Structures are given as structure tokens and as C-alpha cells.
Amino acid sequence: MKKLNFPTYSFRFKNSENNVAIFDEIRKKFILLTPEEWVRQHTLHYLIQDNKYPKSCINIEKLIKINTLNKRYDVVVFQPNGEIFLLIECKAPEVAITQQTFDQIARYNLVLKAKYLMLTNGINHYFCQMDFENEKYIFLKELPEYK
């Protein structure tokens, strides 16, 4: 897998029938290792180890309904009161973060109402605070402290 723009983390891998799987600490199981999953697992370690976000407040790949379409978000971090603190969209390293990616996370956030957004392809990371009143993003240099 490609070297990503994250600190170095320790992962557990398993080989099975010519496929490699990586252990997901949140879902507590091995997941097929794809380029996007490689980014997601780095992002999870970044949240937990570097930013001290509690594992118990992190949720991965759950179904949401946008209009009549079923979609799946990549990662959300909940606050203790159940509100969504952070919504994360992960892309494979070879997928550029474009306006289309921002549009995708914005559509998801119309339903989820997260205070913060993160978009990453493992190489480039974008952090935003939502300004719902003015319907815009405020770009941040790093993730906010978990509250």
C-alpha cells in the first residue's frame, strides 16, 4: 500500500485466499484491505491516537437516506449527547479531492448536521467547520479538539 501523509501506525493484517485484510479497531473485525480502507484505517488511528477522540464515539460506514437514495458515510464521531461532532469522507490516494468530493460530503451533511468535516485521500487532508447560518465552510488547519 502507498505511504500516506499520516504518522506511522501499527496495524494487524491477515492473509486469506490471496486477499489481505486489516483489523478495524472500531468494528472489531478484519476488513478487506482496499486503497480507501487503507486511508480510513489511518484516519481512525489519527483520530484515536493523535487527537484522543474516544473509540466509543466513533461510527463507521452506516446507511443514511438522502432524498430517496441510500448512501453510506465513511466515519462519524458523535458527541456524548448524540449529536454528530465530525463527519469524515475518505477517498483512495489516487482519487483527487475536488469540488465534487466537497459536494458529496455537503449532501451527507444536509442530513447529518455535523459541526466539523474532514475530507482526506491520505495524501491531502481538509478540515472544515460548518457555518450553517451563512451556508459555507470555514477551513481549519487541523481537527478541532473533541468536546
XYZ file of N, CA and C in Angstrom:
441
model
N 0.843 -1.190 0.000
C 0.000 0.000 0.000
C 0.883 1.246 0.000
N 0.318 2.291 -0.521
C 1.020 3.558 -0.667
C 1.266 4.224 0.691
N 2.422 4.873 0.827
C 2.734 5.650 2.030
C 1.820 6.868 2.049
N 1.185 7.094 3.195
C 0.229 8.190 3.321
C 0.801 9.325 4.166
N 0.141 10.454 4.097
C 0.547 11.645 4.832
C -0.079 11.642 6.236
N 0.267 10.613 6.984
C -0.149 10.438 8.368
C 1.078 9.971 9.134
N 1.058 10.076 10.459
C 2.136 9.434 11.230
C 2.125 7.923 10.974
N 3.178 7.245 11.368
C 3.266 5.799 11.207
C 2.491 5.119 12.338
N 1.639 4.173 11.959
C 0.845 3.441 12.935
C 1.115 1.952 12.786
N 0.763 1.215 13.823
C 0.905 -0.231 13.821
C -0.460 -0.851 13.498
N -0.503 -1.718 12.485
C -1.752 -2.352 12.065
C -1.615 -3.867 12.144
N -2.751 -4.545 12.273
C -2.798 -6.005 12.209
C -3.353 -6.405 10.847
N -2.682 -7.349 10.206
C -3.100 -7.822 8.889
C -3.355 -9.314 8.936
N -4.152 -9.787 7.972
C -4.433 -11.216 7.840
C -4.515 -11.525 6.346
N -3.874 -12.602 5.939
C -3.961 -13.055 4.554
C -4.936 -14.211 4.465
N -5.800 -14.153 3.432
C -6.778 -15.207 3.249
C -7.166 -15.271 1.778
N -6.958 -16.412 1.172
C -7.329 -16.632 -0.231
C -6.842 -15.516 -1.149
N -5.548 -15.208 -1.057
C -4.901 -14.173 -1.876
C -5.440 -12.769 -1.640
N -6.138 -12.568 -0.524
C -6.604 -11.236 -0.147
C -5.974 -10.854 1.183
N -5.720 -9.572 1.344
C -5.186 -9.061 2.603
C -6.298 -8.294 3.301
N -6.424 -8.534 4.595
C -7.408 -7.818 5.407
C -6.665 -7.070 6.506
N -7.273 -5.971 6.956
C -6.709 -5.145 8.023
C -7.711 -5.112 9.164
N -7.196 -5.165 10.399
C -8.098 -5.189 11.553
C -8.602 -3.783 11.841
N -9.916 -3.664 11.962
C -10.569 -2.398 12.280
C -10.896 -2.395 13.769
N -10.272 -1.484 14.515
C -10.456 -1.419 15.971
C -11.854 -0.977 16.381
N -12.559 -0.296 15.501
C -13.904 0.162 15.828
C -14.923 -0.952 15.566
N -14.849 -1.568 14.383
C -15.791 -2.639 14.040
C -15.390 -3.972 14.652
N -14.179 -4.043 15.193
C -13.662 -5.243 15.856
C -13.645 -6.465 14.938
N -13.211 -6.241 13.686
C -13.087 -7.361 12.754
C -12.122 -6.979 11.637
N -11.690 -7.998 10.894
C -10.818 -7.763 9.748
C -11.654 -7.330 8.556
N -11.163 -6.332 7.839
C -11.836 -5.745 6.678
C -10.899 -5.878 5.476
N -11.457 -6.230 4.325
C -10.651 -6.331 3.106
C -9.874 -5.038 2.894
N -8.574 -5.180 2.679
C -7.710 -4.015 2.521
C -7.774 -3.492 1.090
N -8.464 -2.379 0.915
C -8.524 -1.655 -0.361
C -7.795 -0.332 -0.148
N -7.482 0.386 -1.207
C -6.836 1.694 -1.013
C -7.667 2.646 -0.133
N -8.981 2.657 -0.309
C -9.816 3.521 0.531
C -9.810 3.055 1.985
N -9.829 1.746 2.206
C -9.791 1.225 3.581
C -8.455 1.555 4.248
N -7.384 1.549 3.485
C -6.056 1.929 3.985
C -6.108 3.371 4.518
N -6.753 4.252 3.781
C -6.911 5.651 4.208
C -7.814 5.722 5.438
N -8.938 4.997 5.423
C -9.867 5.020 6.553
C -9.179 4.545 7.833
N -8.400 3.467 7.754
C -7.736 2.945 8.950
C -6.689 3.925 9.485
N -5.973 4.582 8.606
C -5.036 5.624 9.054
C -5.801 6.766 9.725
N -6.926 7.131 9.133
C -7.737 8.214 9.695
C -8.228 7.845 11.089
N -8.681 6.618 11.267
C -9.153 6.169 12.583
C -8.030 6.233 13.622
N -6.848 5.762 13.260
C -5.717 5.814 14.183
C -5.345 7.264 14.497
N -5.444 8.124 13.494
C -5.175 9.550 13.676
C -6.172 10.148 14.681
N -7.450 9.799 14.556
C -8.467 10.296 15.478
C -8.206 9.818 16.905
N -7.933 8.525 17.043
C -7.821 7.898 18.361
C -6.479 8.184 19.024
N -5.383 7.968 18.301
C -4.063 8.078 18.908
C -3.558 9.515 18.984
N -3.746 10.273 17.927
C -3.172 11.620 17.888
C -4.111 12.694 18.427
N -5.412 12.510 18.225
C -6.369 13.527 18.637
C -7.192 13.133 19.858
N -6.957 11.910 20.371
C -7.610 11.433 21.604
C -9.133 11.429 21.520
N -9.681 11.158 20.331
C -11.125 11.009 20.198
C -11.490 9.634 20.764
N -12.541 9.553 21.581
C -12.886 8.257 22.194
C -13.430 7.256 21.159
N -12.905 6.050 21.217
C -13.357 4.987 20.303
C -14.861 4.781 20.387
N -15.398 4.906 21.590
C -16.822 4.635 21.805
C -17.737 5.631 21.079
N -17.185 6.744 20.638
C -17.985 7.771 19.952
C -17.803 7.749 18.438
N -17.029 6.782 17.936
C -16.746 6.703 16.501
C -17.610 5.622 15.866
N -18.168 5.937 14.718
C -19.032 5.020 13.986
C -18.572 4.983 12.528
N -18.645 3.810 11.907
C -18.112 3.634 10.552
C -19.148 3.036 9.617
N -19.195 3.587 8.404
C -19.970 3.057 7.288
C -21.394 2.646 7.644
N -22.172 3.601 8.060
C -23.589 3.326 8.319
C -24.436 3.943 7.212
N -25.571 3.350 7.009
C -26.503 3.769 5.961
C -27.208 5.060 6.358
N -27.298 5.980 5.399
C -28.123 7.174 5.571
C -28.977 7.331 4.317
N -30.105 7.965 4.462
C -31.001 8.183 3.330
C -30.904 9.651 2.926
N -30.561 9.883 1.666
C -30.501 11.236 1.128
C -31.533 11.298 0.015
N -32.603 12.048 0.292
C -33.793 12.039 -0.569
C -34.287 10.590 -0.632
N -34.252 9.966 -1.790
C -34.699 8.575 -1.880
C -33.526 7.607 -2.038
N -32.292 8.142 -2.003
C -31.115 7.312 -2.218
C -30.511 6.833 -0.907
N -30.086 5.569 -0.890
C -29.352 5.030 0.249
C -27.869 5.261 0.010
N -27.196 5.884 0.963
C -25.759 6.157 0.901
C -25.118 5.682 2.193
N -23.803 5.601 2.189
C -23.060 5.228 3.399
C -22.006 6.291 3.680
N -22.012 6.781 4.908
C -20.912 7.684 5.275
C -19.705 6.843 5.651
N -18.523 7.447 5.596
C -17.300 6.725 5.953
C -17.115 6.659 7.470
N -17.027 7.826 8.098
C -16.789 7.872 9.542
C -17.551 9.051 10.125
N -18.170 8.837 11.275
C -18.695 9.951 12.061
C -18.201 9.805 13.490
N -18.067 10.957 14.137
C -17.728 10.998 15.558
C -18.884 11.705 16.245
N -19.494 10.998 17.196
C -20.623 11.543 17.937
C -20.154 12.267 19.189
N -20.942 13.236 19.619
C -20.753 13.853 20.923
C -21.526 13.009 21.930
N -21.233 13.146 23.218
C -21.962 12.364 24.222
C -23.484 12.551 24.170
N -23.946 13.715 23.708
C -25.393 13.957 23.638
C -26.044 13.362 22.385
N -25.250 12.683 21.546
C -25.780 12.025 20.355
C -25.675 12.851 19.085
N -25.343 14.136 19.207
C -25.159 14.958 18.008
C -23.861 14.556 17.314
N -23.806 14.798 16.016
C -22.605 14.441 15.259
C -21.620 15.598 15.315
N -20.461 15.299 15.855
C -19.383 16.270 16.010
C -18.607 16.415 14.699
N -18.278 15.263 14.073
C -17.386 15.250 12.913
C -17.854 14.211 11.900
N -17.885 14.615 10.635
C -18.186 13.724 9.515
C -16.937 13.652 8.652
N -16.531 12.435 8.304
C -15.299 12.236 7.531
C -15.605 11.470 6.265
N -15.062 11.955 5.161
C -15.136 11.271 3.868
C -13.721 10.874 3.479
N -13.521 9.580 3.264
C -12.216 9.048 2.865
C -12.260 8.610 1.411
N -11.223 8.938 0.691
C -11.065 8.506 -0.696
C -9.741 7.772 -0.814
N -9.613 6.954 -1.837
C -8.349 6.282 -2.116
C -7.297 7.331 -2.475
N -6.011 7.043 -2.240
C -4.957 8.028 -2.510
C -4.936 8.559 -3.940
N -5.334 7.732 -4.902
C -5.290 8.182 -6.301
C -6.509 9.025 -6.696
N -7.471 9.172 -5.775
C -8.666 9.971 -6.044
C -8.432 11.391 -5.533
N -8.492 12.352 -6.425
C -8.280 13.749 -6.042
C -9.461 14.264 -5.224
N -9.154 15.135 -4.279
C -10.207 15.824 -3.525
C -10.605 17.039 -4.363
N -11.830 17.003 -4.869
C -12.300 18.038 -5.791
C -13.585 18.669 -5.249
N -14.118 19.593 -6.004
C -15.403 20.193 -5.642
C -16.480 19.117 -5.534
N -16.389 18.120 -6.391
C -17.357 17.019 -6.368
C -17.312 16.285 -5.017
N -16.108 16.125 -4.460
C -15.960 15.479 -3.147
C -16.586 16.348 -2.066
N -16.352 17.651 -2.140
C -16.964 18.561 -1.172
C -18.482 18.541 -1.303
N -18.971 18.461 -2.547
C -20.420 18.391 -2.768
C -20.999 17.123 -2.142
N -20.275 16.006 -2.255
C -20.732 14.741 -1.691
C -20.865 14.842 -0.168
N -19.828 15.334 0.497
C -19.883 15.421 1.962
C -20.916 16.458 2.398
N -21.100 17.510 1.597
C -22.116 18.528 1.910
C -23.524 17.920 1.839
N -23.770 17.071 0.821
C -25.078 16.393 0.711
C -25.319 15.507 1.931
N -24.298 14.754 2.333
C -24.417 13.901 3.511
C -24.702 14.756 4.742
N -24.041 15.906 4.800
C -24.175 16.734 5.993
C -25.508 17.481 6.053
N -26.221 17.579 4.939
C -27.574 18.142 4.986
C -28.458 17.291 5.897
N -28.183 15.986 5.911
C -28.936 15.053 6.744
C -28.311 14.933 8.139
N -26.976 14.837 8.192
C -26.292 14.522 9.454
C -26.040 15.733 10.354
N -25.852 16.903 9.773
C -25.660 18.155 10.546
C -24.424 18.133 11.450
N -23.303 17.606 10.948
C -22.055 17.609 11.721
C -21.519 19.031 11.841
N -20.879 19.314 12.971
C -20.270 20.632 13.182
C -18.979 20.782 12.396
N -18.284 19.648 12.187
C -16.995 19.672 11.501
C -16.970 18.611 10.414
N -16.169 18.873 9.385
C -15.984 17.941 8.279
C -14.500 17.702 8.073
N -14.180 16.494 7.629
C -12.820 16.170 7.209
C -12.926 15.405 5.911
N -12.131 15.820 4.933
C -12.009 15.083 3.678
C -10.553 14.703 3.524
N -10.310 13.450 3.169
C -8.928 13.011 3.008
C -8.821 11.916 1.961
N -7.706 11.938 1.246
C -7.347 10.812 0.388
C -6.045 10.194 0.903
N -5.712 10.535 2.132
C -4.497 10.018 2.755
C -3.281 10.867 2.444
N -3.341 11.613 1.375
C -2.244 12.490 0.970
C -2.592 13.927 1.362
N -3.786 14.354 0.979
C -4.275 15.697 1.291
C -5.440 15.579 2.261
N -5.400 16.424 3.294
C -6.447 16.438 4.309
C -7.045 17.845 4.359
N -8.367 17.900 4.412
C -9.059 19.179 4.539
C -9.963 19.100 5.759
N -9.896 20.128 6.590
C -10.702 20.212 7.805
C -11.554 21.467 7.705
N -12.833 21.337 7.997
C -13.751 22.475 7.894
C -14.667 22.527 9.105
N -15.015 23.739 9.470
C -16.078 23.964 10.440
C -17.273 24.446 9.644
N -18.438 23.960 9.986
C -19.638 24.364 9.264
C -20.165 25.693 9.798
N -20.497 26.576 8.875
C -21.207 27.807 9.198
C -22.587 27.638 8.568
N -23.512 27.043 9.322
C -24.833 26.727 8.789
C -25.631 27.988 8.459
N -25.445 29.027 9.269
C -26.195 30.267 9.064
C -25.886 30.896 7.708
N -24.601 30.912 7.339
C -24.184 31.507 6.059
C -23.970 30.475 4.961
N -24.259 29.201 5.276
C -24.139 28.097 4.323
C -22.764 28.050 3.656
N -21.721 27.987 4.517
C -20.363 27.894 3.970
C -19.466 27.103 4.914
N -18.289 26.751 4.392
C -17.263 26.063 5.170
C -16.265 27.101 5.675
N -15.753 26.888 6.864
C -14.615 27.663 7.356
C -13.467 26.666 7.442
N -12.458 26.840 6.608
C -11.353 25.885 6.574
C -10.461 26.052 7.799
N -10.043 24.926 8.359
C -9.203 24.891 9.550
C -7.862 24.248 9.209
N -6.857 24.534 10.015
C -5.524 23.939 9.799
C -5.451 22.516 10.318
N -6.279 22.200 11.308
C -6.265 20.851 11.891
C -7.630 20.535 12.468
N -7.794 19.296 12.887
C -9.054 18.892 13.502
C -9.254 19.602 14.830
N -10.499 19.906 15.172
C -10.749 20.518 16.468
C -10.573 19.500 17.586
N -10.372 19.999 18.780
C -10.302 19.148 19.956
C -11.683 18.552 20.193
N -11.726 17.299 20.578
C -13.014 16.644 20.844
C -13.622 17.225 22.100
N -14.911 17.568 22.006
C -15.653 18.139 23.156
C -16.895 17.328 23.409
